Amino acid sequence: MTVTALGSRTAPPHRVVVLALDSVVAFELGLPHRFFAANSIDPAWTGASAYTPSRPPAYEVLTVTVDDGPVTTSAAYQVIPTHPHTVLSTADTIVVPGMVDRYAAGDGTLPADLAALLATARPGVRWVSICTGAFVLAAAGLLDGRDCTTHWRHAGKLAAAFPAARVNPDVLYICDGPICTSAGSAAGLDLCLHLIRQDYGEHIANIVARRMVMPPHRAGGQAQFVQTPVRACESEMLAPLLDQIIGDLSVEHTVESMAQRASMSGRTFARRFRDEVGTTPHVWLTQQRVRHARHLLESGDDPVETVAQRAGFGTAAMLRHHFARVVGTSPVDYRRTFRGSAG
DNA sequence: ACCACTCCCCGCCAAT
DNA sequence: CCATTGGCGGGGAGTG
């Protein structure tokens, strides 16, 4: 939830180090590079926008292995790192992608060389795991007392092997302080985009999403994929209504009013909503309001009170309350940060 | 920080 | 018989 990485705008590039362990999932290994690579958020293609950063946002992405040697991947090739493992100690963010079966058993221990390498990380570094990468963070003790997640197929094993970790199998990703864990492969996309949103704001994150040809935000959890993935077409049912609501956030919405517009009883609407969207109507609505508020703060000059009204928060106090919980900062600070000194 | 109040959410169960 | 719906109520979170 912290936005400490914001300093990277005026400091050297935010250094992301991806740790490739044996039998790493190739897709998840490449994913952070695609998202964080400096040229991915080159301001040259941000278009004609109000965003005029004092300095181009940038990440530097390096990949290491424990012993600097090649590792096998889930695909029919090996990875040979071009940087030594010692750069891990200089990372601002460390990413541990998932591995095929290797750690899914979760015996709770790490090889000595891996444990020693992880111990070289700077204090305050941001940890990121994708899928079964969470088992590595857990074995390093990083998930003790933290909210975390992993692929739904392995959530039970993770919780059993590491009782001190609070495993939530329903969400796409969770950031508990500097510890960010995500569910199965595709949820890693959502988490990386979330981190870019935290580091560089809604506008840049949306540009990256557009560039990646992915939705800027998936509000649902992984629960929606666990039970009946066949329901894909049926899950379109609520989409038109939700789009309408997003387009008209300034008015008050209740579960009952939304249910009426969907021609359902409140109970059925709430149930269908959870099945299809993965969260509750009220939680979803608050998420949408905060997202809209971020957009208004970045792109306009409305006073906070007006932003609150337009986003559907009754008062500025209400906006501040939810903003702090979701974004981790105040609306004014957020605007100052993401409009930059140049704007 | 507190309190009163409202609304939400979800297990339960009867009806369809 | 099973699946889905929707009403009810308690516990709890959100609101002012």
Short mmCIF file of C-alpha atoms (C1' of nucleotides) in Angstrom, two decimals:
data_model
loop_
_atom_site.label_atom_id
_atom_site.label_comp_id
_atom_site.label_asym_id
_atom_site.label_seq_id
_atom_site.Cartn_x
_atom_site.Cartn_y
_atom_site.Cartn_z
CA MET A 1 0.00 0.00 0.00
CA THR A 2 2.91 2.30 0.42
CA VAL A 3 3.98 4.63 -2.33
CA THR A 4 7.60 4.79 -1.38
CA ALA A 5 8.57 3.89 -4.91
CA LEU A 6 7.45 7.33 -6.00
CA GLY A 7 10.90 8.56 -5.27
CA SER A 8 12.00 6.77 -8.38
CA ARG A 9 10.78 9.64 -10.51
CA THR A 10 13.61 11.83 -9.39
CA ALA A 11 16.03 9.07 -8.40
CA PRO A 12 17.76 6.46 -10.54
CA PRO A 13 15.42 3.97 -12.21
CA HIS A 14 13.45 1.72 -9.94
CA ARG A 15 15.36 -1.52 -10.10
CA VAL A 16 13.32 -4.69 -10.48
CA VAL A 17 15.19 -7.96 -10.07
CA VAL A 18 13.48 -11.13 -11.21
CA LEU A 19 14.67 -14.29 -9.52
CA ALA A 20 14.54 -17.27 -11.86
CA LEU A 21 14.54 -20.53 -9.96
CA ASP A 22 14.72 -23.96 -11.48
CA SER A 23 11.68 -24.97 -13.56
CA VAL A 24 10.41 -21.40 -13.53
CA VAL A 25 7.18 -20.83 -15.45
CA ALA A 26 8.37 -19.18 -18.64
CA PHE A 27 5.33 -16.99 -19.03
CA GLU A 28 5.68 -15.56 -15.54
CA LEU A 29 9.39 -15.03 -16.01
CA GLY A 30 8.83 -12.83 -19.02
CA LEU A 31 5.81 -11.02 -17.66
CA PRO A 32 7.60 -8.55 -15.34
CA HIS A 33 9.98 -7.57 -18.13
CA ARG A 34 7.13 -6.80 -20.45
CA PHE A 35 5.45 -4.65 -17.84
CA PHE A 36 8.31 -2.92 -16.13
CA ALA A 37 10.82 -2.55 -18.92
CA ALA A 38 11.65 1.10 -19.27
CA ASN A 39 10.50 1.38 -22.85
CA SER A 40 7.08 0.09 -21.84
CA ILE A 41 6.22 3.42 -20.28
CA ASP A 42 8.15 5.70 -22.58
CA PRO A 43 6.40 9.09 -22.39
CA ALA A 44 6.88 9.42 -26.12
CA TRP A 45 3.79 7.33 -26.69
CA THR A 46 1.70 8.58 -23.79
CA GLY A 47 -0.09 10.67 -26.35
CA ALA A 48 -1.26 14.23 -26.10
CA SER A 49 -2.13 14.26 -22.47
CA ALA A 50 -1.84 16.49 -19.49
CA TYR A 51 0.84 14.24 -18.11
CA THR A 52 4.13 16.08 -18.22
CA PRO A 53 6.50 14.29 -15.91
CA SER A 54 9.53 16.14 -14.76
CA ARG A 55 11.41 13.04 -15.70
CA PRO A 56 10.42 9.96 -17.68
CA PRO A 57 9.24 7.19 -15.42
CA ALA A 58 11.49 4.21 -15.69
CA TYR A 59 12.12 0.77 -14.38
CA GLU A 60 15.21 -1.27 -14.88
CA VAL A 61 14.56 -4.99 -15.01
CA LEU A 62 17.28 -7.58 -14.40
CA THR A 63 17.09 -11.34 -14.12
CA VAL A 64 19.28 -13.44 -11.89
CA THR A 65 19.64 -17.07 -10.86
CA VAL A 66 20.92 -18.31 -7.55
CA ASP A 67 24.29 -19.53 -8.80
CA ASP A 68 24.49 -17.43 -11.97
CA GLY A 69 24.16 -20.62 -13.97
CA PRO A 70 21.39 -21.54 -16.40
CA VAL A 71 18.05 -22.74 -15.07
CA THR A 72 15.45 -24.86 -16.77
CA THR A 73 12.05 -23.37 -17.47
CA SER A 74 8.59 -24.79 -17.92
CA ALA A 75 9.18 -24.42 -21.65
CA ALA A 76 11.67 -26.15 -23.89
CA TYR A 77 14.50 -23.75 -23.22
CA GLN A 78 16.88 -22.61 -20.52
CA VAL A 79 17.59 -19.20 -19.12
CA ILE A 80 21.14 -17.91 -18.89
CA PRO A 81 21.28 -14.68 -16.86
CA THR A 82 23.49 -11.84 -17.96
CA HIS A 83 23.72 -10.24 -14.53
CA PRO A 84 25.28 -11.73 -11.38
CA HIS A 85 23.06 -12.75 -8.49
CA THR A 86 24.69 -10.05 -6.38
CA VAL A 87 22.51 -7.38 -8.03
CA LEU A 88 19.62 -8.75 -6.00
CA SER A 89 20.98 -6.82 -3.05
CA THR A 90 20.44 -3.58 -5.00
CA ALA A 91 16.82 -4.28 -5.95
CA ASP A 92 13.94 -1.95 -5.16
CA THR A 93 11.53 -4.69 -6.12
CA ILE A 94 12.20 -8.44 -6.16
CA VAL A 95 9.94 -10.66 -8.24
CA VAL A 96 9.68 -14.40 -7.70
CA PRO A 97 7.73 -16.06 -10.54
CA GLY A 98 6.08 -19.43 -10.09
CA MET A 99 7.72 -22.76 -10.61
CA VAL A 100 6.30 -25.97 -11.96
CA ASP A 101 5.67 -28.25 -8.97
CA ARG A 102 9.02 -27.46 -7.48
CA TYR A 103 7.76 -25.56 -4.43
CA ALA A 104 4.10 -26.41 -4.63
CA ALA A 105 4.64 -29.20 -2.14
CA GLY A 106 5.62 -26.58 0.36
CA ASP A 107 7.93 -28.44 2.70
CA GLY A 108 8.66 -25.13 4.36
CA THR A 109 12.38 -24.96 3.74
CA LEU A 110 14.67 -23.26 1.27
CA PRO A 111 18.00 -24.48 -0.07
CA ALA A 112 20.79 -22.81 1.85
CA ASP A 113 22.12 -20.86 -1.13
CA LEU A 114 18.69 -19.50 -1.97
CA ALA A 115 18.04 -18.51 1.64
CA ALA A 116 21.41 -16.77 1.76
CA LEU A 117 20.67 -14.90 -1.45
CA LEU A 118 17.28 -13.69 -0.21
CA ALA A 119 18.91 -12.49 2.97
CA THR A 120 21.00 -10.03 0.97
CA ALA A 121 17.89 -8.05 -0.02
CA ARG A 122 17.73 -4.49 1.19
CA PRO A 123 15.44 -3.75 4.09
CA GLY A 124 12.23 -2.18 2.81
CA VAL A 125 12.49 -3.83 -0.59
CA ARG A 126 9.18 -4.63 -2.25
CA TRP A 127 8.59 -8.36 -2.66
CA VAL A 128 6.42 -9.69 -5.45
CA SER A 129 5.40 -13.25 -6.11
CA ILE A 130 3.43 -14.78 -8.92
CA CYS A 131 1.56 -18.05 -8.49
CA THR A 132 3.71 -20.58 -6.59
CA GLY A 133 6.42 -18.00 -6.07
CA ALA A 134 4.50 -17.34 -2.87
CA PHE A 135 5.93 -20.58 -1.46
CA VAL A 136 9.41 -19.11 -1.68
CA LEU A 137 8.37 -15.93 0.11
CA ALA A 138 6.58 -18.01 2.71
CA ALA A 139 9.57 -20.25 3.31
CA ALA A 140 11.65 -17.13 3.79
CA GLY A 141 9.25 -16.09 6.53
CA LEU A 142 8.04 -13.05 4.62
CA LEU A 143 4.39 -14.06 4.71
CA ASP A 144 4.16 -14.58 8.45
CA GLY A 145 1.25 -12.54 9.73
CA ARG A 146 0.61 -11.17 6.23
CA ASP A 147 -2.38 -11.34 3.95
CA CYS A 148 -1.32 -13.21 0.84
CA THR A 149 -2.54 -15.36 -2.00
CA THR A 150 -1.41 -17.89 -4.58
CA HIS A 151 -2.99 -19.97 -7.29
CA TRP A 152 -6.28 -21.36 -6.02
CA ARG A 153 -5.11 -24.90 -6.63
CA HIS A 154 -2.23 -24.41 -4.21
CA ALA A 155 -3.86 -22.12 -1.65
CA GLY A 156 -4.71 -25.00 0.66
CA LYS A 157 -1.17 -26.33 0.57
CA LEU A 158 0.28 -22.90 1.24
CA ALA A 159 -1.98 -22.32 4.21
CA ALA A 160 -1.26 -25.77 5.62
CA ALA A 161 2.49 -25.51 5.24
CA PHE A 162 2.70 -21.95 6.60
CA PRO A 163 0.05 -21.49 9.29
CA ALA A 164 1.29 -18.00 10.12
CA ALA A 165 0.43 -16.75 6.62
CA ARG A 166 -3.11 -15.48 6.08
CA VAL A 167 -3.87 -17.07 2.73
CA ASN A 168 -6.80 -15.63 0.79
CA PRO A 169 -7.66 -17.91 -2.13
CA ASP A 170 -10.33 -15.60 -3.56
CA VAL A 171 -8.38 -12.58 -4.78
CA LEU A 172 -6.26 -11.94 -7.85
CA TYR A 173 -3.55 -10.29 -5.80
CA ILE A 174 -2.91 -8.79 -2.38
CA CYS A 175 -0.41 -6.20 -1.24
CA ASP A 176 0.16 -6.31 2.49
CA GLY A 177 2.68 -3.60 3.12
CA PRO A 178 5.71 -4.31 0.94
CA ILE A 179 4.70 -7.93 0.34
CA CYS A 180 2.70 -8.43 -2.86
CA THR A 181 1.46 -11.85 -3.88
CA SER A 182 -0.67 -12.80 -6.85
CA ALA A 183 -2.70 -15.78 -7.97
CA GLY A 184 -2.18 -17.90 -11.07
CA SER A 185 -0.24 -16.69 -14.09
CA ALA A 186 -2.63 -14.12 -15.51
CA ALA A 187 -3.14 -12.54 -12.11
CA GLY A 188 0.51 -11.58 -12.31
CA LEU A 189 -0.53 -9.18 -15.07
CA ASP A 190 -3.05 -7.59 -12.73
CA LEU A 191 -0.51 -7.27 -9.95
CA CYS A 192 2.18 -5.74 -12.16
CA LEU A 193 -0.32 -3.24 -13.49
CA HIS A 194 -1.38 -2.46 -9.94
CA LEU A 195 2.22 -1.75 -8.98
CA ILE A 196 2.65 0.58 -11.93
CA ARG A 197 -0.53 2.32 -10.83
CA GLN A 198 0.92 2.69 -7.35
CA ASP A 199 4.24 3.95 -8.67
CA TYR A 200 3.12 6.18 -11.52
CA GLY A 201 -0.61 6.67 -11.20
CA GLU A 202 -3.83 5.80 -12.95
CA HIS A 203 -2.98 7.54 -16.21
CA ILE A 204 0.30 5.76 -16.87
CA ALA A 205 -1.17 2.45 -15.74
CA ASN A 206 -4.02 2.85 -18.19
CA ILE A 207 -1.55 3.60 -20.97
CA VAL A 208 0.41 0.48 -20.15
CA ALA A 209 -2.82 -1.53 -20.07
CA ARG A 210 -3.84 -0.20 -23.45
CA ARG A 211 -0.40 -1.00 -24.80
CA MET A 212 -0.70 -4.52 -23.42
CA VAL A 213 -4.22 -4.83 -24.82
CA MET A 214 -5.60 -5.78 -21.45
CA PRO A 215 -8.36 -4.27 -19.32
CA PRO A 216 -7.06 -1.54 -17.00
CA HIS A 217 -8.59 -3.24 -14.03
CA ARG A 218 -10.24 -6.52 -13.20
CA ALA A 219 -12.24 -5.93 -10.06
CA GLY A 220 -13.11 -9.57 -9.57
CA GLY A 221 -11.26 -12.19 -7.64
CA GLN A 222 -9.98 -15.57 -8.69
CA ALA A 223 -13.01 -17.10 -7.03
CA GLN A 224 -14.87 -16.45 -10.24
CA PHE A 225 -12.52 -18.78 -12.10
CA VAL A 226 -12.53 -21.60 -9.61
CA GLN A 227 -15.98 -22.99 -9.81
CA THR A 228 -17.55 -22.70 -13.22
CA PRO A 229 -15.32 -21.17 -15.87
CA VAL A 230 -17.91 -22.34 -18.39
CA ARG A 231 -20.05 -19.44 -17.30
CA ALA A 232 -18.04 -17.02 -19.38
CA CYS A 233 -20.86 -15.97 -21.65
CA GLU A 234 -23.36 -15.79 -18.85
CA SER A 235 -21.05 -13.52 -16.91
CA GLU A 236 -21.63 -10.90 -19.57
CA MET A 237 -25.10 -10.51 -18.14
CA LEU A 238 -24.24 -7.87 -15.57
CA ALA A 239 -21.72 -6.07 -17.76
CA PRO A 240 -24.08 -3.53 -19.37
CA LEU A 241 -25.47 -2.53 -16.01
CA LEU A 242 -22.03 -2.18 -14.48
CA ASP A 243 -20.91 -0.04 -17.38
CA GLN A 244 -23.91 2.21 -16.84
CA ILE A 245 -23.10 2.56 -13.18
CA ILE A 246 -19.45 3.36 -13.88
CA GLY A 247 -20.63 6.05 -16.24
CA ASP A 248 -22.82 7.59 -13.58
CA LEU A 249 -20.92 7.26 -10.34
CA SER A 250 -21.93 10.65 -8.99
CA VAL A 251 -25.36 9.44 -7.94
CA GLU A 252 -26.10 7.19 -5.03
CA HIS A 253 -26.43 3.51 -5.75
CA THR A 254 -27.79 0.92 -3.41
CA VAL A 255 -27.82 -2.82 -3.83
CA GLU A 256 -31.59 -2.63 -4.06
CA SER A 257 -31.58 -0.01 -6.82
CA MET A 258 -28.98 -1.92 -8.81
CA ALA A 259 -30.99 -5.10 -8.38
CA GLN A 260 -34.09 -3.38 -9.70
CA ARG A 261 -32.27 -2.20 -12.79
CA ALA A 262 -31.13 -5.76 -13.34
CA SER A 263 -34.69 -7.01 -12.80
CA MET A 264 -33.65 -9.20 -9.91
CA SER A 265 -34.37 -9.36 -6.24
CA GLY A 266 -31.73 -7.93 -3.97
CA ARG A 267 -30.76 -11.36 -2.74
CA THR A 268 -30.37 -12.85 -6.18
CA PHE A 269 -28.49 -9.82 -7.46
CA ALA A 270 -26.02 -10.00 -4.59
CA ARG A 271 -25.52 -13.69 -5.21
CA ARG A 272 -25.06 -13.34 -8.95
CA PHE A 273 -22.76 -10.41 -8.40
CA ARG A 274 -20.42 -12.41 -6.22
CA ASP A 275 -20.43 -15.32 -8.67
CA GLU A 276 -19.71 -13.21 -11.70
CA VAL A 277 -17.67 -10.28 -10.46
CA GLY A 278 -15.99 -12.03 -7.55
CA THR A 279 -16.74 -9.44 -4.91
CA THR A 280 -19.74 -7.78 -3.29
CA PRO A 281 -21.66 -4.94 -4.90
CA HIS A 282 -20.72 -2.44 -2.22
CA VAL A 283 -17.03 -3.25 -2.28
CA TRP A 284 -17.01 -3.10 -6.07
CA LEU A 285 -18.78 0.23 -6.06
CA THR A 286 -16.26 1.73 -3.68
CA GLN A 287 -13.42 0.45 -5.86
CA GLN A 288 -14.95 2.13 -8.90
CA ARG A 289 -15.45 5.39 -7.01
CA VAL A 290 -11.82 5.44 -5.90
CA ARG A 291 -10.64 4.69 -9.40
CA HIS A 292 -12.69 7.53 -10.78
CA ALA A 293 -11.40 9.86 -8.07
CA ARG A 294 -7.83 8.98 -9.02
CA HIS A 295 -8.58 9.85 -12.60
CA LEU A 296 -10.17 13.18 -11.66
CA LEU A 297 -7.28 14.08 -9.38
CA GLU A 298 -4.71 13.34 -12.07
CA SER A 299 -6.43 14.91 -15.03
CA GLY A 300 -8.33 17.89 -13.59
CA ASP A 301 -8.08 20.76 -11.18
CA ASP A 302 -11.35 20.28 -9.35
CA PRO A 303 -11.10 20.84 -5.62
CA VAL A 304 -11.18 17.71 -3.52
CA GLU A 305 -14.75 18.44 -2.48
CA THR A 306 -15.86 18.46 -6.12
CA VAL A 307 -13.89 15.32 -6.90
CA ALA A 308 -15.64 13.65 -3.99
CA GLN A 309 -19.03 14.67 -5.34
CA ARG A 310 -18.31 13.59 -8.88
CA ALA A 311 -16.94 10.24 -7.75
CA GLY A 312 -20.03 9.62 -5.68
CA PHE A 313 -18.54 10.09 -2.23
CA GLY A 314 -20.91 12.29 -0.33
CA THR A 315 -18.20 14.36 1.29
CA ALA A 316 -14.50 15.03 1.01
CA ALA A 317 -14.04 13.29 4.34
CA MET A 318 -15.56 10.16 2.87
CA LEU A 319 -13.26 10.38 -0.13
CA ARG A 320 -10.20 10.82 2.07
CA HIS A 321 -11.26 7.85 4.18
CA HIS A 322 -11.58 5.42 1.27
CA PHE A 323 -8.67 6.89 -0.62
CA ALA A 324 -6.34 6.29 2.30
CA ARG A 325 -7.47 2.70 2.60
CA VAL A 326 -7.16 1.84 -1.07
CA VAL A 327 -4.34 4.04 -2.31
CA GLY A 328 -2.49 4.60 0.94
CA THR A 329 -2.26 8.37 0.66
CA SER A 330 -4.46 11.46 0.68
CA PRO A 331 -6.15 12.92 -2.42
CA VAL A 332 -4.06 16.08 -2.26
CA ASP A 333 -0.81 14.18 -1.90
CA TYR A 334 -1.84 11.91 -4.72
CA ARG A 335 -2.51 14.83 -7.02
CA ARG A 336 0.74 16.52 -6.10
CA THR A 337 2.67 13.32 -6.75
CA PHE A 338 1.12 12.32 -10.04
CA ARG A 339 0.74 15.71 -11.60
CA GLY A 340 4.41 16.15 -10.86
CA SER A 341 6.42 19.26 -10.23
CA ALA A 342 6.08 20.21 -13.87
CA GLY A 343 2.30 20.28 -13.74
"C1'" DA B 1 -12.54 8.61 19.35
"C1'" DC B 2 -16.94 7.66 20.08
"C1'" DC B 3 -21.96 6.43 19.27
"C1'" DA B 4 -26.32 5.67 17.05
"C1'" DC B 5 -28.08 4.40 12.97
"C1'" DT B 6 -28.35 2.39 8.39
"C1'" DC B 7 -27.19 -0.70 5.11
"C1'" DC B 8 -24.77 -4.66 3.57
"C1'" DC B 9 -23.84 -9.47 3.41
"C1'" DC B 10 -24.49 -14.20 3.86
"C1'" DG B 11 -26.36 -18.52 5.95
"C1'" DC B 12 -30.61 -20.55 6.14
"C1'" DC B 13 -34.88 -22.26 4.32
"C1'" DA B 14 -39.23 -22.46 2.00
"C1'" DA B 15 -41.20 -21.98 -2.57
"C1'" DT B 16 -40.94 -22.45 -7.40
"C1'" DC C 1 -35.02 -35.28 -7.24
"C1'" DC C 2 -31.95 -31.05 -8.01
"C1'" DA C 3 -31.25 -26.07 -9.17
"C1'" DT C 4 -32.55 -21.53 -8.65
"C1'" DT C 5 -34.96 -17.87 -6.47
"C1'" DG C 6 -35.96 -14.64 -2.96
"C1'" DG C 7 -37.47 -13.53 1.82
"C1'" DC C 8 -35.73 -13.28 6.59
"C1'" DG C 9 -32.69 -12.26 10.34
"C1'" DG C 10 -28.34 -11.72 12.79
"C1'" DG C 11 -23.80 -10.06 12.79
"C1'" DG C 12 -20.96 -6.72 11.14
"C1'" DA C 13 -19.21 -3.03 8.42
"C1'" DG C 14 -20.03 1.62 6.73
"C1'" DT C 15 -21.86 6.29 7.58
"C1'" DG C 16 -22.74 10.73 9.70
#
